[in-house]
Amino acid sequence: EDEGGRTGEGAILMERKKRVWLDCDPGHDDAMAIILAAYCYRAARPSSCHDGYRGINLIGVSTVCGNQTVEKTTDNALRMLNLINRNDVPVHKGADKPLTRPRRNCPEIHGESGL
């Protein structure tokens, strides 16, 4: 049995995956990164990675403000994972402002939702 409670062939396949955590501000670019990371484990072939791993295992997503507020980017991450039926991936809301500069969201560029 693996860390996710999977047994049998599913557990064996997931053991060979590189564990990845995405920290992002989901707008359209990071939404695509979430989708690709969430499905990499299904598409990867043994020869697709040179470090002995077969794809990745998306173990979590944390969100920060950036393209939009942290509330909206967190909602975007949850919506993307729900859309692709990967509600098993945990999402954690992170920083609501940058560490060293004033917060600046750009709804005129990224839209009201960030997507």
Short mmCIF file of C-alpha atoms in Angstrom, two decimals, residues 12-62:
data_model
loop_
_atom_site.label_atom_id
_atom_site.label_comp_id
_atom_site.label_asym_id
_atom_site.label_seq_id
_atom_site.Cartn_x
_atom_site.Cartn_y
_atom_site.Cartn_z
CA ILE A 12 3.41 0.14 -7.58
CA LEU A 13 2.95 2.68 -10.37
CA MET A 14 2.67 5.61 -7.95
CA GLU A 15 5.82 4.48 -6.05
CA ARG A 16 7.92 5.26 -9.11
CA LYS A 17 6.63 8.81 -9.41
CA LYS A 18 8.55 11.87 -8.35
CA ARG A 19 6.53 13.62 -5.64
CA VAL A 20 5.73 17.22 -6.59
CA TRP A 21 4.08 20.08 -4.70
CA LEU A 22 2.97 23.09 -6.77
CA ASP A 23 3.10 26.53 -5.15
CA CYS A 24 1.38 28.96 -7.51
CA ASP A 25 -1.06 31.82 -8.12
CA PRO A 26 -3.51 30.00 -10.42
CA GLY A 27 -4.36 32.08 -13.42
CA HIS A 28 -4.56 30.49 -16.85
CA ASP A 29 -0.86 29.52 -16.92
CA ASP A 30 -0.83 27.86 -13.49
CA ALA A 31 -4.23 26.27 -14.16
CA MET A 32 -2.61 24.50 -17.11
CA ALA A 33 0.36 23.49 -14.92
CA ILE A 34 -2.04 21.96 -12.38
CA ILE A 35 -3.84 19.99 -15.10
CA LEU A 36 -0.57 18.72 -16.62
CA ALA A 37 0.90 17.80 -13.23
CA ALA A 38 -2.30 16.05 -12.16
CA TYR A 39 -2.32 13.87 -15.26
CA CYS A 40 1.41 13.27 -15.73
CA TYR A 41 1.19 10.01 -13.79
CA ARG A 42 -1.22 8.54 -16.37
CA ALA A 43 0.72 9.47 -19.49
CA ALA A 44 4.34 8.91 -18.49
CA ARG A 45 6.28 6.06 -20.10
CA PRO A 46 9.32 4.41 -18.51
CA SER A 47 11.65 6.21 -20.91
CA SER A 48 10.03 9.63 -20.40
CA CYS A 49 12.27 10.61 -17.48
CA HIS A 50 16.02 10.17 -17.18
CA ASP A 51 16.20 10.00 -13.39
CA GLY A 52 14.52 6.61 -12.94
CA TYR A 53 11.07 8.03 -12.23
CA ARG A 54 7.99 7.52 -14.40
CA GLY A 55 6.28 10.90 -14.30
CA ILE A 56 5.17 12.72 -11.18
CA ASN A 57 2.76 12.32 -8.31
CA LEU A 58 1.08 15.67 -7.54
CA ILE A 59 0.89 15.55 -3.75
CA GLY A 60 -0.50 19.05 -3.17
CA VAL A 61 -1.04 22.62 -4.27
CA SER A 62 -0.51 25.79 -2.27
#
